[in-house]
PDB file of C-alpha atoms in Angstrom:
ATOM      1  CA  MET A 103     -18.272  26.343  -4.501  1.00  0.00           C
ATOM      2  CA  ASP A 104     -20.215  28.721  -6.682  1.00  0.00           C
ATOM      3  CA  PRO A 105     -17.854  30.229  -9.297  1.00  0.00           C
ATOM      4  CA  LYS A 106     -19.218  33.757  -8.832  1.00  0.00           C
ATOM      5  CA  GLN A 107     -18.653  33.497  -5.071  1.00  0.00           C
ATOM      6  CA  LEU A 108     -15.126  32.245  -5.672  1.00  0.00           C
ATOM      7  CA  LEU A 109     -14.447  35.220  -7.921  1.00  0.00           C
ATOM      8  CA  GLU A 110     -16.108  37.861  -5.766  1.00  0.00           C
ATOM      9  CA  TYR A 111     -14.926  36.814  -2.327  1.00  0.00           C
ATOM     10  CA  ILE A 112     -11.613  35.042  -2.933  1.00  0.00           C
ATOM     11  CA  ILE A 113      -9.956  35.646  -6.316  1.00  0.00           C
ATOM     12  CA  ALA A 114     -10.787  39.345  -6.772  1.00  0.00           C
ATOM     13  CA  PRO A 115      -9.819  40.482  -3.237  1.00  0.00           C
ATOM     14  CA  THR A 116      -6.584  38.484  -3.382  1.00  0.00           C
ATOM     15  CA  LEU A 117      -5.528  39.875  -6.752  1.00  0.00           C
ATOM     16  CA  ARG A 118      -6.380  43.422  -5.653  1.00  0.00           C
ATOM     17  CA  ARG A 119      -3.623  42.965  -3.071  1.00  0.00           C
ATOM     18  CA  MET A 120      -1.280  41.915  -5.903  1.00  0.00           C
ATOM     19  CA  PRO A 121      -1.801  44.845  -8.308  1.00  0.00           C
ATOM     20  CA  LYS A 122       1.032  43.944 -10.691  1.00  0.00           C
ATOM     21  CA  MET A 123      -0.565  40.521 -11.177  1.00  0.00           C
ATOM     22  CA  ASP A 124      -4.211  41.591 -11.255  1.00  0.00           C
ATOM     23  CA  SER A 125      -5.885  41.287 -14.645  1.00  0.00           C
ATOM     24  CA  LEU A 126      -9.066  39.926 -16.127  1.00  0.00           C
ATOM     25  CA  ALA A 127      -7.074  37.075 -17.663  1.00  0.00           C
ATOM     26  CA  ALA A 128      -5.618  36.215 -14.228  1.00  0.00           C
ATOM     27  CA  HIS A 129      -9.130  36.114 -12.717  1.00  0.00           C
ATOM     28  CA  GLN A 130     -10.292  33.793 -15.466  1.00  0.00           C
ATOM     29  CA  LEU A 131      -7.193  31.591 -15.245  1.00  0.00           C
ATOM     30  CA  LEU A 132      -7.512  31.098 -11.485  1.00  0.00           C
ATOM     31  CA  LEU A 133     -11.211  30.274 -11.791  1.00  0.00           C
ATOM     32  CA  ILE A 134     -10.464  27.792 -14.566  1.00  0.00           C
ATOM     33  CA  THR A 135      -7.734  26.226 -12.422  1.00  0.00           C
ATOM     34  CA  ALA A 136     -10.055  25.825  -9.427  1.00  0.00           C
ATOM     35  CA  ILE A 137     -12.733  24.303 -11.665  1.00  0.00           C
ATOM     36  CA  LEU A 138     -10.317  21.805 -13.182  1.00  0.00           C
ATOM     37  CA  GLU A 139      -8.339  20.959 -10.058  1.00  0.00           C
ATOM     38  CA  SER A 140     -10.980  20.786  -7.311  1.00  0.00           C
ATOM     39  CA  ASP A 141     -14.349  20.970  -9.037  1.00  0.00           C
ATOM     40  CA  CYS A 142     -14.479  24.692  -8.184  1.00  0.00           C
ATOM     41  CA  GLY A 143     -13.425  24.325  -4.584  1.00  0.00           C
ATOM     42  CA  LYS A 144     -15.201  21.101  -3.691  1.00  0.00           C
ATOM     43  CA  TYR A 145     -11.935  19.551  -2.478  1.00  0.00           C
ATOM     44  CA  VAL A 146      -9.063  21.012  -0.435  1.00  0.00           C
ATOM     45  CA  HIS A 147      -6.997  17.818  -0.349  1.00  0.00           C
ATOM     46  CA  GLN A 148      -6.246  15.550  -3.282  1.00  0.00           C
ATOM     47  CA  VAL A 149      -8.775  12.759  -3.678  1.00  0.00           C
ATOM     48  CA  GLY A 150      -7.186   9.328  -3.567  1.00  0.00           C
ATOM     49  CA  GLY A 151      -4.534  10.182  -1.013  1.00  0.00           C
ATOM     50  CA  GLY A 152      -2.173  12.304  -3.110  1.00  0.00           C
ATOM     51  CA  PRO A 153      -0.256  15.227  -1.627  1.00  0.00           C
ATOM     52  CA  ALA A 154      -1.914  18.168  -3.441  1.00  0.00           C
ATOM     53  CA  VAL A 155      -3.809  20.704  -1.333  1.00  0.00           C
ATOM     54  CA  SER A 156      -6.101  23.720  -1.674  1.00  0.00           C
ATOM     55  CA  ILE A 157      -8.788  24.558  -4.187  1.00  0.00           C
ATOM     56  CA  TYR A 158      -5.948  24.720  -6.748  1.00  0.00           C
ATOM     57  CA  GLN A 159      -4.446  21.337  -5.730  1.00  0.00           C
ATOM     58  CA  ILE A 160      -0.884  22.593  -5.290  1.00  0.00           C
ATOM     59  CA  GLU A 161       1.628  19.848  -4.502  1.00  0.00           C
ATOM     60  CA  PRO A 162       4.275  20.323  -1.791  1.00  0.00           C
ATOM     61  CA  ALA A 163       7.133  20.311  -4.332  1.00  0.00           C
ATOM     62  CA  THR A 164       5.366  23.035  -6.311  1.00  0.00           C
ATOM     63  CA  LEU A 165       4.839  25.134  -3.184  1.00  0.00           C
ATOM     64  CA  TYR A 166       8.555  24.965  -2.348  1.00  0.00           C
ATOM     65  CA  ASP A 167       9.429  25.751  -5.964  1.00  0.00           C
ATOM     66  CA  ILE A 168       7.223  28.855  -5.775  1.00  0.00           C
ATOM     67  CA  TYR A 169       9.165  29.965  -2.680  1.00  0.00           C
ATOM     68  CA  ASP A 170      12.587  29.330  -4.188  1.00  0.00           C
ATOM     69  CA  ARG A 171      12.136  30.225  -7.851  1.00  0.00           C
ATOM     70  CA  ILE A 172       9.672  33.077  -7.688  1.00  0.00           C
ATOM     71  CA  ILE A 173       9.079  34.711  -4.327  1.00  0.00           C
ATOM     72  CA  ARG A 174      12.593  34.589  -2.861  1.00  0.00           C
ATOM     73  CA  GLN A 175      14.211  35.763  -6.076  1.00  0.00           C
ATOM     74  CA  LYS A 176      11.777  38.419  -7.250  1.00  0.00           C
ATOM     75  CA  PHE A 177       9.844  39.804  -4.290  1.00  0.00           C
ATOM     76  CA  SER A 178      10.181  40.934  -0.727  1.00  0.00           C
ATOM     77  CA  ARG A 179       8.817  37.947   1.168  1.00  0.00           C
ATOM     78  CA  ILE A 180       7.754  40.049   4.137  1.00  0.00           C
ATOM     79  CA  MET A 181       5.811  42.422   1.895  1.00  0.00           C
ATOM     80  CA  VAL A 182       4.187  39.578  -0.017  1.00  0.00           C
ATOM     81  CA  TYR A 183       3.061  37.563   2.973  1.00  0.00           C
ATOM     82  CA  THR A 184       1.954  40.456   5.141  1.00  0.00           C
ATOM     83  CA  ARG A 185       0.291  42.521   2.417  1.00  0.00           C
ATOM     84  CA  VAL A 186      -1.510  39.717   0.633  1.00  0.00           C
ATOM     85  CA  ALA A 187      -2.141  37.103   3.285  1.00  0.00           C
ATOM     86  CA  CYS A 188      -1.543  38.836   6.657  1.00  0.00           C
ATOM     87  CA  LEU A 189       1.073  36.218   7.579  1.00  0.00           C
ATOM     88  CA  ASP A 190       4.385  36.531   9.341  1.00  0.00           C
ATOM     89  CA  HIS A 191       5.721  33.264   7.861  1.00  0.00           C
ATOM     90  CA  GLU A 192       5.878  31.327   4.604  1.00  0.00           C
ATOM     91  CA  PRO A 193       2.515  29.697   3.952  1.00  0.00           C
ATOM     92  CA  SER A 194       2.374  26.022   4.832  1.00  0.00           C
ATOM     93  CA  LEU A 195       0.342  23.264   3.227  1.00  0.00           C
ATOM     94  CA  GLU A 196      -2.125  23.540   6.118  1.00  0.00           C
ATOM     95  CA  ASP A 197      -2.398  27.300   5.563  1.00  0.00           C
ATOM     96  CA  MET A 198      -3.307  26.671   1.929  1.00  0.00           C
ATOM     97  CA  MET A 199      -5.957  24.086   2.770  1.00  0.00           C
ATOM     98  CA  GLY A 200      -7.651  26.324   5.288  1.00  0.00           C
ATOM     99  CA  ASN A 201      -7.233  29.737   3.696  1.00  0.00           C
ATOM    100  CA  HIS A 202      -8.358  30.258   0.105  1.00  0.00           C
ATOM    101  CA  ILE A 203      -6.682  33.678  -0.090  1.00  0.00           C
ATOM    102  CA  ILE A 204      -3.294  32.137   0.679  1.00  0.00           C
ATOM    103  CA  ALA A 205      -3.937  29.379  -1.856  1.00  0.00           C
ATOM    104  CA  THR A 206      -4.979  31.928  -4.498  1.00  0.00           C
ATOM    105  CA  MET A 207      -1.854  33.994  -3.834  1.00  0.00           C
ATOM    106  CA  MET A 208       0.388  30.960  -4.256  1.00  0.00           C
ATOM    107  CA  ALA A 209      -1.462  29.800  -7.390  1.00  0.00           C
ATOM    108  CA  ARG A 210      -1.032  33.257  -8.933  1.00  0.00           C
ATOM    109  CA  PHE A 211       2.688  33.228  -8.105  1.00  0.00           C
ATOM    110  CA  ASN A 212       2.979  29.816  -9.743  1.00  0.00           C
ATOM    111  CA  TYR A 213       1.489  31.200 -12.962  1.00  0.00           C
ATOM    112  CA  TYR A 214       3.731  34.263 -12.677  1.00  0.00           C
ATOM    113  CA  GLY A 215       6.704  31.914 -12.938  1.00  0.00           C
ATOM    114  CA  ASN A 216       5.622  30.696 -16.376  1.00  0.00           C
ATOM    115  CA  PRO A 217       7.838  32.504 -18.928  1.00  0.00           C
ATOM    116  CA  LEU A 218       5.078  32.405 -21.547  1.00  0.00           C
ATOM    117  CA  ALA A 219       2.814  35.428 -21.809  1.00  0.00           C
ATOM    118  CA  LEU A 220      -0.546  35.116 -20.096  1.00  0.00           C
ATOM    119  CA  PRO A 221      -3.241  34.639 -22.778  1.00  0.00           C
ATOM    120  CA  LYS A 222      -5.741  37.418 -23.337  1.00  0.00           C
ATOM    121  CA  ALA A 223      -8.882  37.564 -21.254  1.00  0.00           C
ATOM    122  CA  GLY A 224     -11.725  35.677 -22.882  1.00  0.00           C
ATOM    123  CA  ASP A 225      -9.397  33.272 -24.700  1.00  0.00           C
ATOM    124  CA  VAL A 226     -10.607  30.242 -22.759  1.00  0.00           C
ATOM    125  CA  ASP A 227      -8.775  27.797 -25.034  1.00  0.00           C
ATOM    126  CA  GLY A 228      -5.543  29.753 -24.567  1.00  0.00           C
ATOM    127  CA  LEU A 229      -6.068  29.859 -20.798  1.00  0.00           C
ATOM    128  CA  ILE A 230      -6.635  26.089 -20.747  1.00  0.00           C
ATOM    129  CA  ARG A 231      -3.382  25.555 -22.663  1.00  0.00           C
ATOM    130  CA  TYR A 232      -1.580  27.882 -20.235  1.00  0.00           C
ATOM    131  CA  TYR A 233      -3.021  25.904 -17.314  1.00  0.00           C
ATOM    132  CA  LEU A 234      -1.901  22.627 -18.905  1.00  0.00           C
ATOM    133  CA  THR A 235       1.669  23.876 -19.481  1.00  0.00           C
ATOM    134  CA  THR A 236       2.011  25.388 -15.996  1.00  0.00           C
ATOM    135  CA  TRP A 237       0.106  22.974 -13.753  1.00  0.00           C
ATOM    136  CA  LYS A 238       1.137  19.880 -15.744  1.00  0.00           C
ATOM    137  CA  PRO A 239      -1.722  17.586 -14.725  1.00  0.00           C
ATOM    138  CA  ASN A 240      -1.606  13.890 -15.614  1.00  0.00           C
ATOM    139  CA  PRO A 241      -1.892  13.899 -19.438  1.00  0.00           C
ATOM    140  CA  SER A 242      -3.586  10.504 -19.508  1.00  0.00           C
ATOM    141  CA  SER A 243      -6.542  11.761 -17.492  1.00  0.00           C
ATOM    142  CA  THR A 244      -6.523  15.514 -18.192  1.00  0.00           C
ATOM    143  CA  THR A 245      -6.811  16.291 -21.883  1.00  0.00           C
ATOM    144  CA  PHE A 246      -7.581  19.610 -23.520  1.00  0.00           C
ATOM    145  CA  ALA A 247     -11.007  18.305 -24.583  1.00  0.00           C
ATOM    146  CA  LYS A 248     -11.834  17.112 -21.049  1.00  0.00           C
ATOM    147  CA  CYS A 249     -10.838  20.519 -19.682  1.00  0.00           C
ATOM    148  CA  GLN A 250     -13.112  22.285 -22.166  1.00  0.00           C
ATOM    149  CA  GLN A 251     -15.984  19.975 -21.289  1.00  0.00           C
ATOM    150  CA  LYS A 252     -15.611  20.496 -17.538  1.00  0.00           C
ATOM    151  CA  ILE A 253     -15.312  24.274 -17.847  1.00  0.00           C
ATOM    152  CA  ASN A 254     -18.427  24.394 -20.022  1.00  0.00           C
ATOM    153  CA  THR A 255     -20.466  22.787 -17.225  1.00  0.00           C
ATOM    154  CA  TYR A 256     -19.807  25.873 -15.074  1.00  0.00           C
ATOM    155  CA  LYS A 257     -21.035  28.363 -17.688  1.00  0.00           C
ATOM    156  CA  ILE A 258     -18.268  30.841 -16.955  1.00  0.00           C
ATOM    157  CA  GLY A 259     -19.223  32.703 -20.130  1.00  0.00           C
ATOM    158  CA  ASP A 260     -22.302  33.968 -18.269  1.00  0.00           C
ATOM    159  CA  ILE A 261     -20.196  35.777 -15.644  1.00  0.00           C
ATOM    160  CA  GLN A 262     -20.046  39.576 -15.802  1.00  0.00           C
ATOM    161  CA  TRP A 263     -16.258  39.723 -15.514  1.00  0.00           C
ATOM    162  CA  GLY A 264     -15.883  43.484 -15.302  1.00  0.00           C
ATOM    163  CA  ASN A 265     -17.631  43.451 -11.926  1.00  0.00           C
ATOM    164  CA  PHE A 266     -14.625  41.770 -10.315  1.00  0.00           C
ATOM    165  CA  LEU A 267     -11.826  44.053 -11.459  1.00  0.00           C
ATOM    166  CA  GLN A 268     -10.394  46.849  -9.358  1.00  0.00           C
ATOM    167  CA  GLU A 269     -11.271  50.355 -10.489  1.00  0.00           C
ATOM    168  CA  THR A 270      -8.188  52.253 -11.634  1.00  0.00           C
TER     169      THR A 270
END
């Protein structure tokens, strides 16, 4: 998927529905995650038969952890699901594969559960480290240097980021 399309039509509209979690750094972090996890949305199910789904490759155990640790304890589930994703139920794995807004919402909640402060917008190295500590990909195949290299192929530095933020 084109990174600008992902930002304009999926990440930005989703985060606008989550105003307390909407920031330039969050936009950048979610784009970086999609680039690293699914080659910017190329895959919605883990290659090689693993259980991860969506453009963010969220595993079932992580999805249930997001429900239990973050959403159920800190938010009104009804408000979250209806306001952000127009659902009347907890999102399923199938919902996340087929609906990028639902997947983006759940990915943002997963990052919200990280007790470390979100790095500043534009700090790509800091955002990569935050991704690595939150998503915990396989360290033997996903190194900091490999993440930098992959992100550089998408030229995210050329994106006019201010165009995607909600006017306040």
